[in-house]
Coordinates of C-alpha atoms in Angstrom, one line a residue:
M26 CA 0.0 0.0 0.0
T27 CA 1.0 3.6 -0.6
T28 CA 0.0 6.8 1.1
I29 CA -0.6 9.7 -1.4
I30 CA 0.3 12.9 0.4
T31 CA -0.9 16.2 -1.2
R32 CA -0.1 19.7 -0.1
A33 CA -0.5 23.2 -1.7
Y34 CA 2.0 26.0 -1.4
G35 CA 1.9 29.7 -2.2
D36 CA 4.6 29.4 -4.8
R37 CA 6.7 26.8 -6.5
G38 CA 9.8 27.8 -4.4
K39 CA 8.0 26.7 -1.2
A40 CA 6.8 23.5 -2.7
E41 CA 10.4 22.7 -4.0
A42 CA 11.7 23.5 -0.5
A43 CA 9.4 20.9 1.0
A44 CA 10.4 18.4 -1.8
K45 CA 14.1 19.1 -1.0
A46 CA 13.5 18.5 2.7
L47 CA 11.9 15.2 1.8
D48 CA 14.9 14.3 -0.3
K49 CA 17.2 15.2 2.5
A50 CA 15.2 13.0 4.8
G51 CA 15.8 10.0 2.4
Y52 CA 12.7 9.9 0.3
P53 CA 13.6 9.0 -3.3
S54 CA 13.0 11.8 -5.8
D55 CA 10.7 9.5 -7.9
M56 CA 8.3 9.5 -4.9
V57 CA 7.9 13.3 -4.8
E58 CA 6.5 15.6 -7.4
V59 CA 5.9 19.4 -7.6
I60 CA 3.1 20.4 -9.9
D61 CA 2.5 24.0 -10.9
A62 CA -1.1 25.4 -10.6
G63 CA -3.0 26.5 -13.6
A64 CA -4.7 24.9 -16.5
G65 CA -4.3 21.1 -16.4
L66 CA -3.6 21.0 -12.6
K67 CA -6.5 18.5 -11.9
A68 CA -5.3 16.2 -14.7
A69 CA -1.7 16.3 -13.5
L70 CA -2.8 15.6 -9.9
T71 CA -5.0 12.7 -11.1
K72 CA -2.0 11.3 -13.1
A73 CA 0.0 11.5 -9.9
Q74 CA -2.6 9.2 -8.2
V75 CA -4.4 11.9 -6.3
S76 CA -8.1 11.1 -6.0
D77 CA -10.6 13.0 -8.2
E78 CA -12.2 14.7 -5.3
V79 CA -8.9 16.0 -3.8
A80 CA -7.6 17.0 -7.3
G81 CA -10.8 18.9 -8.0
A82 CA -10.5 20.8 -4.6
Y83 CA -6.9 21.7 -5.3
A84 CA -7.7 22.8 -8.9
K85 CA -10.4 25.1 -7.6
K86 CA -8.3 26.6 -4.8
L87 CA -4.9 27.1 -6.4
N88 CA -4.1 30.1 -8.7
E89 CA -1.4 30.6 -11.3
G90 CA 2.0 30.8 -9.6
Q91 CA 1.1 28.4 -6.8
A92 CA 2.1 24.8 -6.7
A93 CA 1.1 21.4 -5.3
L94 CA 3.4 18.8 -3.8
V95 CA 2.5 15.1 -4.2
A96 CA 4.4 12.4 -2.3
R97 CA 3.7 8.7 -2.9
V98 CA 5.1 7.0 0.2
P99 CA 5.0 3.2 0.5
F100 CA 3.7 1.4 3.6
F101 CA 7.1 0.3 4.7
P102 CA 9.0 1.3 6.7
L103 CA 6.3 1.9 9.3
G104 CA 5.9 5.6 10.1
A105 CA 7.4 6.8 6.7
A106 CA 4.1 8.4 5.6
K107 CA 3.5 10.2 8.9
N108 CA 7.1 11.5 8.8
A109 CA 6.6 12.8 5.3
M110 CA 3.4 14.5 6.3
E111 CA 5.2 16.2 9.2
I112 CA 8.0 17.4 6.9
A113 CA 5.6 18.7 4.3
D114 CA 3.6 20.5 7.0
K115 CA 6.7 22.3 8.4
H116 CA 6.8 24.3 5.1
K117 CA 3.5 26.0 5.9
P118 CA 1.1 24.6 3.2
L119 CA -2.0 26.5 2.2
K120 CA -5.3 25.3 3.6
V121 CA -7.4 23.5 1.0
E122 CA -10.9 22.3 1.9
A123 CA -10.6 18.7 0.5
P124 CA -12.4 15.5 1.6
K125 CA -9.1 13.7 2.5
R126 CA -5.8 15.2 1.3
D127 CA -3.8 12.1 2.5
Q128 CA -5.1 8.9 1.0
I129 CA -4.0 5.2 1.3
V130 CA -4.0 3.4 -2.0
R131 CA -3.7 -0.3 -2.5
A132 CA -1.2 -1.9 -4.9
D133 CA -4.0 -2.2 -7.5
G134 CA -4.5 1.6 -7.4
K135 CA -7.8 1.6 -5.7
P136 CA -8.4 3.6 -2.5
S137 CA -8.0 1.5 0.6
K138 CA -10.9 1.0 3.1
A139 CA -8.3 1.1 5.9
K140 CA -9.4 2.6 9.2
G141 CA -6.4 4.3 10.7
S142 CA -3.3 2.6 9.6
V143 CA -4.6 -1.0 9.5
D144 CA -6.5 -2.4 6.5
T145 CA -9.0 -4.6 8.4
D146 CA -10.2 -6.1 5.1
H147 CA -6.8 -7.4 4.0
K148 CA -6.7 -11.1 3.3
L149 CA -3.5 -11.5 5.3
L150 CA -4.8 -9.9 8.5
L151 CA -5.0 -12.8 11.0
S152 CA -8.1 -11.4 12.8
G153 CA -10.4 -12.6 10.1
G154 CA -11.7 -9.1 9.2
K155 CA -12.3 -8.1 12.8
P156 CA -10.7 -4.9 14.1
P157 CA -7.4 -5.2 16.0
C158 CA -7.8 -5.6 19.7
N159 CA -5.8 -5.3 22.9
T160 CA -5.2 -8.9 23.9
I161 CA -5.2 -8.3 27.6
T162 CA -8.4 -6.3 27.9
D163 CA -10.4 -7.5 24.9
L164 CA -9.8 -11.2 25.0
K165 CA -10.1 -11.5 28.8
V166 CA -7.5 -14.2 29.1
W167 CA -7.2 -13.8 32.8

């Protein structure tokens, strides 16, 4: 699975500074993309795997001269997506009213139904589709 992280910045320089910080933190450059606002922004965001809803919200909000940052961060190592979000947020992104600007996408490209960071519908989850539990309090083994 991959987390698609989308942020908007007041100008391309700020978006590139965020991308450079991600690079410095060890995120490969092919995971991070800076896209200029203007005609074709929605199509470019969609091509970068951003959902139609989020791409539409960004296309409505951003004006010429502004830019969006898209980072496609894999599930492993654990915490990589959260760290990338924190780095991107340190560069003061613009507020964009979007349904979900960070989205988990499965390997087949479809949005995940994951609640939090665990995909409870995944076939390899040993709980048989039930939500994760605290073994001491929920299973009452005492």
